XYZ file of C-alpha atoms in Angstrom:
445
model
C 7.446 -65.757 -95.079
C 7.880 -65.231 -91.343
C 7.712 -68.965 -90.647
C 10.250 -69.732 -93.392
C 12.676 -67.152 -91.971
C 12.407 -68.748 -88.534
C 13.108 -72.233 -89.888
C 16.142 -71.086 -91.933
C 17.579 -69.214 -88.927
C 17.206 -72.252 -86.700
C 18.988 -74.426 -89.276
C 21.882 -71.929 -89.446
C 22.199 -71.819 -85.634
C 22.199 -75.612 -85.368
C 24.832 -75.968 -88.106
C 27.000 -73.312 -86.439
C 26.743 -75.111 -83.110
C 27.833 -78.392 -84.719
C 30.825 -76.637 -86.304
C 31.717 -75.118 -82.929
C 31.561 -78.556 -81.311
C 33.954 -79.978 -83.900
C 36.307 -77.027 -83.413
C 36.251 -77.505 -79.645
C 37.427 -81.100 -80.078
C 40.378 -79.937 -82.189
C 41.286 -77.265 -79.631
C 41.174 -79.784 -76.786
C 43.509 -82.123 -78.649
C 45.993 -79.530 -79.869
C 46.010 -77.067 -76.972
C 48.251 -78.939 -74.479
C 50.975 -79.548 -77.087
C 51.318 -75.828 -77.815
C 51.308 -74.882 -74.148
C 54.265 -77.148 -73.313
C 56.484 -75.679 -76.024
C 56.727 -72.262 -74.339
C 58.813 -73.294 -71.315
C 61.630 -75.430 -72.775
C 65.296 -74.640 -72.142
C 67.786 -75.331 -74.958
C 68.505 -79.061 -75.128
C 71.302 -79.000 -77.703
C 74.418 -77.050 -78.634
C 75.372 -78.159 -82.102
C 75.460 -81.964 -81.860
C 75.874 -81.976 -78.061
C 72.852 -82.988 -75.976
C 72.303 -80.868 -72.857
C 70.645 -82.818 -70.017
C 69.756 -81.351 -66.612
C 71.418 -80.564 -64.179
C 73.396 -79.034 -67.051
C 71.744 -76.176 -68.887
C 72.222 -73.201 -71.185
C 70.994 -69.879 -69.845
C 69.997 -68.613 -66.421
C 67.450 -70.815 -64.668
C 68.188 -73.840 -66.860
C 71.089 -75.354 -64.847
C 71.256 -76.570 -61.249
C 74.055 -74.220 -60.184
C 77.064 -72.467 -61.726
C 79.051 -75.712 -61.741
C 76.656 -77.110 -64.344
C 76.362 -74.027 -66.517
C 76.981 -74.641 -70.223
C 77.990 -71.901 -72.652
C 77.224 -72.490 -76.320
C 79.943 -70.702 -78.307
C 79.129 -69.904 -81.947
C 82.139 -67.669 -82.632
C 83.911 -70.294 -84.739
C 80.885 -70.846 -86.966
C 80.302 -74.328 -85.543
C 78.555 -74.342 -82.123
C 80.675 -75.744 -79.284
C 79.604 -76.389 -75.696
C 81.891 -75.361 -72.824
C 81.819 -75.837 -69.053
C 83.248 -72.564 -67.684
C 83.456 -73.998 -64.158
C 86.273 -76.370 -65.230
C 87.295 -74.550 -68.450
C 86.633 -77.610 -70.576
C 84.830 -78.336 -73.824
C 81.744 -80.512 -73.344
C 81.394 -83.235 -75.985
C 78.269 -84.939 -74.632
C 76.176 -85.408 -71.503
C 74.398 -88.577 -70.461
C 71.574 -89.429 -68.083
C 73.760 -91.864 -66.080
C 75.682 -89.028 -64.304
C 78.577 -89.008 -66.773
C 79.776 -86.512 -69.361
C 82.387 -86.649 -72.124
C 84.825 -83.745 -72.346
C 88.015 -82.705 -74.105
C 91.009 -82.547 -71.749
C 94.596 -81.592 -72.614
C 97.331 -84.180 -73.038
C 99.140 -84.096 -69.695
C 102.698 -84.471 -70.985
C 103.917 -84.209 -74.568
C 107.441 -84.438 -75.995
C 107.711 -84.322 -79.774
C 111.204 -84.308 -81.329
C 109.888 -83.331 -84.746
C 107.315 -80.664 -83.951
C 107.739 -77.611 -81.799
C 105.459 -78.948 -79.068
C 108.196 -80.044 -76.673
C 108.071 -80.846 -72.974
C 104.585 -79.518 -72.368
C 103.313 -80.583 -68.963
C 99.791 -79.582 -67.978
C 97.827 -80.381 -64.871
C 94.141 -81.278 -65.095
C 92.539 -80.209 -61.819
C 88.872 -80.782 -60.968
C 89.162 -79.790 -57.299
C 86.216 -77.784 -56.037
C 83.923 -79.112 -58.731
C 81.363 -81.897 -58.696
C 83.373 -83.903 -61.234
C 85.795 -86.815 -60.916
C 87.682 -89.073 -63.340
C 86.009 -92.534 -63.194
C 88.696 -95.213 -63.559
C 86.315 -97.719 -65.150
C 85.657 -95.425 -68.121
C 89.153 -93.999 -68.773
C 92.658 -95.298 -69.439
C 95.917 -93.733 -68.278
C 98.263 -94.079 -71.256
C 101.952 -93.569 -71.954
C 102.652 -93.282 -75.672
C 106.067 -94.202 -77.034
C 108.623 -96.789 -75.957
C 110.332 -97.454 -72.635
C 108.306 -94.749 -70.879
C 107.299 -94.765 -67.249
C 104.586 -92.291 -66.290
C 103.291 -91.692 -62.791
C 100.184 -89.819 -61.680
C 101.182 -87.510 -58.849
C 97.655 -86.472 -57.846
C 96.844 -83.272 -55.992
C 99.281 -83.760 -53.115
C 102.325 -84.845 -55.198
C 102.001 -88.448 -54.010
C 102.033 -91.299 -56.492
C 98.451 -92.456 -57.024
C 98.820 -94.311 -60.316
C 101.277 -95.228 -63.007
C 101.777 -96.539 -66.496
C 104.641 -98.480 -68.085
C 105.088 -98.387 -71.863
C 106.904 -101.579 -72.909
C 108.423 -101.849 -76.396
C 106.578 -104.491 -78.366
C 107.223 -102.826 -81.729
C 109.681 -100.529 -83.492
C 109.343 -97.137 -81.754
C 110.625 -95.289 -84.842
C 107.582 -96.391 -86.819
C 104.413 -94.343 -87.015
C 102.378 -96.885 -85.116
C 104.267 -96.505 -81.828
C 103.018 -98.398 -78.786
C 100.734 -97.879 -75.865
C 100.823 -99.862 -72.675
C 98.344 -102.221 -71.060
C 100.037 -102.026 -67.635
C 98.295 -98.853 -66.409
C 96.432 -97.918 -63.285
C 94.745 -94.861 -61.809
C 92.913 -94.498 -58.507
C 89.185 -95.356 -58.529
C 88.222 -91.728 -57.845
C 90.550 -88.940 -58.881
C 90.134 -85.182 -59.232
C 93.693 -84.184 -60.201
C 95.933 -85.491 -62.987
C 99.546 -84.328 -62.856
C 102.014 -86.722 -64.472
C 105.763 -87.080 -64.596
C 107.379 -88.935 -67.504
C 110.726 -90.733 -67.274
C 112.657 -93.523 -68.998
C 112.257 -96.940 -67.518
C 115.327 -98.575 -69.109
C 117.494 -96.288 -71.238
C 117.228 -92.746 -72.552
C 119.258 -93.714 -75.622
C 116.258 -95.252 -77.407
C 115.305 -92.982 -80.286
C 111.689 -91.847 -80.220
C 109.798 -89.334 -82.282
C 106.976 -88.824 -79.808
C 106.310 -89.462 -76.149
C 103.108 -88.443 -74.380
C 100.984 -89.112 -71.326
C 97.251 -88.677 -71.204
C 94.033 -89.864 -69.663
C 91.744 -91.056 -72.451
C 88.205 -92.390 -72.688
C 88.610 -96.156 -72.841
C 86.085 -96.806 -75.595
C 87.521 -94.036 -77.775
C 91.083 -95.298 -77.236
C 90.192 -98.869 -78.144
C 88.332 -97.849 -81.290
C 90.397 -94.905 -82.576
C 93.964 -95.524 -81.440
C 94.187 -99.204 -82.283
C 92.824 -98.578 -85.782
C 94.947 -95.435 -86.324
C 97.733 -95.046 -83.706
C 98.967 -91.819 -85.264
C 95.766 -90.026 -84.235
C 96.753 -89.910 -80.553
C 100.279 -88.659 -81.256
C 98.981 -85.659 -83.162
C 96.451 -84.421 -80.619
C 96.851 -81.789 -77.935
C 93.483 -82.730 -76.448
C 91.777 -86.089 -76.053
C 88.258 -87.145 -75.009
C 87.813 -88.337 -71.435
C 84.883 -89.239 -69.224
C 83.903 -87.342 -66.093
C 81.381 -88.401 -63.464
C 79.249 -86.138 -61.294
C 77.297 -88.689 -59.225
C 77.508 -92.180 -57.841
C 75.057 -95.063 -58.031
C 74.144 -96.303 -54.572
C 71.400 -98.846 -55.201
C 67.644 -98.625 -54.766
C 65.738 -96.504 -52.271
C 64.815 -99.431 -50.034
C 68.345 -100.854 -50.096
C 69.834 -97.490 -49.194
C 67.434 -96.930 -46.293
C 68.205 -100.319 -44.781
C 71.955 -100.533 -45.438
C 73.157 -96.948 -45.101
C 70.587 -94.676 -43.417
C 73.148 -91.891 -42.937
C 73.380 -91.448 -46.703
C 69.649 -91.361 -47.352
C 67.681 -90.926 -44.164
C 63.979 -91.358 -43.478
C 63.401 -87.727 -44.449
C 63.787 -89.024 -48.008
C 66.841 -86.997 -48.980
C 69.433 -87.493 -51.698
C 68.021 -90.112 -54.062
C 67.114 -89.675 -57.697
C 66.599 -92.341 -60.358
C 68.763 -91.778 -63.424
C 69.157 -95.158 -65.105
C 69.036 -98.674 -63.717
C 69.910 -97.500 -60.185
C 69.824 -94.375 -58.086
C 72.318 -91.573 -57.665
C 73.258 -89.689 -54.506
C 72.399 -86.028 -55.005
C 72.599 -84.395 -51.567
C 73.705 -80.819 -50.994
C 76.897 -81.693 -49.085
C 79.424 -84.482 -48.580
C 77.732 -87.596 -47.241
C 80.045 -90.437 -46.224
C 82.631 -89.308 -48.755
C 80.172 -89.054 -51.610
C 80.026 -85.687 -53.320
C 76.454 -84.787 -54.076
C 75.750 -81.478 -55.816
C 72.115 -80.891 -54.955
C 69.229 -82.023 -52.762
C 66.551 -84.113 -54.415
C 63.724 -86.142 -52.909
C 62.890 -89.797 -53.487
C 59.395 -91.010 -52.638
C 59.355 -94.813 -52.474
C 55.579 -95.161 -52.425
C 54.524 -92.658 -55.065
C 57.521 -92.603 -57.415
C 59.721 -89.526 -57.115
C 59.630 -85.783 -56.686
C 62.736 -83.646 -57.120
C 63.181 -80.235 -55.550
C 66.568 -79.576 -57.149
C 65.183 -78.361 -60.488
C 64.921 -74.638 -61.321
C 61.706 -72.703 -60.793
C 58.940 -73.969 -63.058
C 60.649 -77.328 -63.652
C 60.372 -80.783 -62.134
C 62.363 -83.983 -62.542
C 61.209 -86.795 -64.782
C 62.036 -90.489 -64.507
C 64.968 -90.116 -66.912
C 66.875 -87.879 -64.528
C 66.443 -84.589 -66.334
C 64.240 -81.588 -65.586
C 61.193 -80.778 -67.663
C 58.801 -77.824 -67.458
C 56.040 -78.585 -64.961
C 53.385 -77.818 -67.568
C 55.061 -80.185 -70.032
C 55.066 -83.033 -67.500
C 51.453 -82.255 -66.568
C 50.312 -82.245 -70.165
C 52.376 -85.334 -70.983
C 50.823 -87.284 -68.108
C 47.361 -85.947 -68.892
C 47.506 -86.202 -72.670
C 45.589 -89.484 -72.863
C 43.092 -88.170 -70.320
C 42.637 -84.981 -72.323
C 42.141 -86.946 -75.527
C 39.525 -89.194 -73.897
C 37.750 -86.253 -72.245
C 37.904 -84.183 -75.432
C 36.597 -86.969 -77.652
C 33.928 -88.053 -75.161
C 32.769 -84.495 -74.540
C 32.770 -83.747 -78.255
C 30.753 -86.875 -79.054
C 28.243 -86.118 -76.283
C 27.875 -82.569 -77.600
C 27.552 -83.847 -81.159
C 24.814 -86.351 -80.210
C 23.075 -83.627 -78.214
C 23.058 -81.335 -81.244
C 21.789 -84.163 -83.457
C 18.989 -84.760 -80.939
C 18.132 -81.046 -80.957
C 18.153 -81.086 -84.782
C 15.706 -84.008 -84.982
C 13.513 -82.445 -82.290
C 13.432 -79.239 -84.335
C 12.450 -81.200 -87.474
C 9.737 -83.062 -85.554
C 8.262 -79.830 -84.116
C 8.412 -78.199 -87.546
C 6.529 -81.102 -89.130
C 3.897 -81.118 -86.402
C 3.458 -77.373 -86.825
C 3.002 -77.720 -90.578
C 0.373 -80.422 -90.051
C -1.511 -78.208 -87.608
C -1.333 -75.267 -90.037
C -2.733 -77.449 -92.827
C -5.560 -78.591 -90.597
C -6.251 -74.994 -89.563
C -6.353 -73.692 -93.138
C -8.335 -76.727 -94.306
C -10.977 -76.016 -91.678
C -10.964 -72.243 -92.244
C -11.264 -72.600 -96.020
C -14.288 -74.886 -95.806
C -12.623 -78.232 -96.058
C -14.954 -79.779 -93.499
C -18.018 -78.468 -95.327
C -16.648 -79.869 -98.599
C -16.083 -83.280 -97.021
C -19.638 -83.192 -95.684
C -21.039 -82.366 -99.118
C -19.016 -85.168 -100.702
C -20.242 -87.675 -98.171
C -23.872 -86.711 -98.898
C -23.463 -86.724 -102.681
C -22.464 -90.351 -103.162
C -22.555 -90.060 -106.917
C -19.847 -87.397 -106.923
C -17.374 -89.236 -104.717
C -15.651 -90.944 -107.635
C -15.485 -87.725 -109.634
C -14.141 -85.506 -106.831
C -10.639 -85.578 -105.320
C -8.878 -83.324 -102.810
C -5.647 -81.664 -103.993
C -3.071 -79.620 -102.145
C -2.434 -75.981 -103.054
C 0.964 -76.989 -104.461
C -0.668 -79.538 -106.772
C -3.084 -76.910 -108.087
C -0.331 -74.299 -108.589
C 1.674 -76.801 -110.587
C -1.348 -77.866 -112.667
C -2.187 -74.259 -113.606
C 1.395 -73.072 -114.125
C 1.126 -70.878 -111.012
C -2.329 -69.663 -112.091
C -1.085 -68.299 -115.389
C -3.492 -65.750 -116.897
C -3.206 -67.573 -120.230
C -5.024 -70.521 -118.645
C -8.101 -68.535 -117.514
C -11.294 -70.087 -118.864
C -13.725 -67.747 -117.203
C -14.694 -65.897 -114.076
C -17.653 -66.292 -111.774
C -19.064 -64.423 -108.868
C -16.950 -66.257 -106.292
C -13.753 -67.001 -108.214
C -11.772 -67.550 -111.407
C -11.708 -70.787 -113.416
C -8.363 -71.995 -114.834
C -7.514 -74.787 -117.231
C -5.153 -77.211 -115.541
C -3.355 -80.431 -116.357
C -2.590 -83.049 -113.718
C 0.629 -85.067 -113.559
C -1.133 -87.972 -115.271
C -2.045 -85.719 -118.226
C -5.667 -85.342 -117.321
C -7.218 -81.951 -118.138
C -9.189 -80.424 -115.291
C -10.889 -77.158 -114.386
C -9.538 -75.391 -111.324
C -11.612 -72.710 -109.645
C -9.711 -70.293 -107.392
C -11.754 -68.233 -104.972
C -11.455 -64.500 -104.740
C -10.680 -62.699 -101.481
C -14.069 -62.942 -99.808
C -15.412 -63.143 -96.281
C -15.460 -66.479 -94.506
C -19.258 -66.222 -94.569
C -19.144 -66.803 -98.354
C -17.043 -70.003 -98.149
C -20.114 -72.256 -98.168
C -21.513 -70.442 -101.216
C -18.171 -70.930 -103.037
C -18.217 -74.661 -102.248
C -21.751 -74.998 -103.574
C -20.677 -73.183 -106.751
C -17.833 -75.690 -107.246
């Protein structure tokens, strides 16, 4: 009973260890994913993607100029940039954002929105109006609009030439427009180019995102006449080529101390902490040409990734190490599993050897050697005598059922037994006697 308890306990311990090994593999694979989820800043406000250096909440944006407020008061979340008092429509990883800006000048004869002139001023911010992404438009007929800029000097203009009936809904918008390559202030003045006598229902001036204007206005011209605000593109950085090119061609912009470069898309963007050769750069970042990149402009606990946004340091670590963790976890788990299998087979081998030794011990103690000696001497009895195990005899006698007792002698009890082949035999079971009587019992058999 003691031996059986030991074997069962060992089997339970081995099985538990194998289960623990399997569980450890699962923990190794799943652990890093859970750890990275705890440090993420909000990445969306409604349908607007928020990409660093922009962020929602303290510690998630580069500085106050890039703070985003997600307003849910209207029931539909809207993102706002309080630094320039503008609604944010989207942010991109190529240093541009899309915002809603007011129509600069609006004169509507039908509606009550007459002679509204509003200045759009980005001075003091990191943002500019990129000319390549926007169009300066004058809606109506025979209109001449000029962009006065921040010092009241003409920096751009637009001429609206009549190529259609201005009284119709479609109206016209001009292709003869220009704005300066980099502009921070839009302040327009609208006048008649030919004659004020031309009847018009609506005249307006605005800076509009080029792609939106081409797709929305041309398909539905009325849409621009009815809006107080229009989408426009702003830029907060400037591509200046690769690290090596910048070092060799313009060392004052990015010196050998590895300042001001950060990869955002196909090129690099100047991100110093002050004006460098006329380029406005909102924050210091570091570019390492030999080992990739390392940005110090991210908030505490974050680091820049190759897409130009900041990620939690643990998330980047686990992302880079995920394959390594999977390989280590699987390899370690397999090694542990094979080790446990080896221990299991070693345990089975030792158990079998122990059982064989116990059988030999009991066989010798119960007179097995004497019986073999007697059988070898009595050649005539060899064919009639066969050695059986105790299990065979218990099965043949129905566990020594008292109903099978044939008689009792001085050294034991005789039972009627039946072998597996149907043969009827007599089985004599010894009584509890001293080992000195074993030979006498064998002779009696």
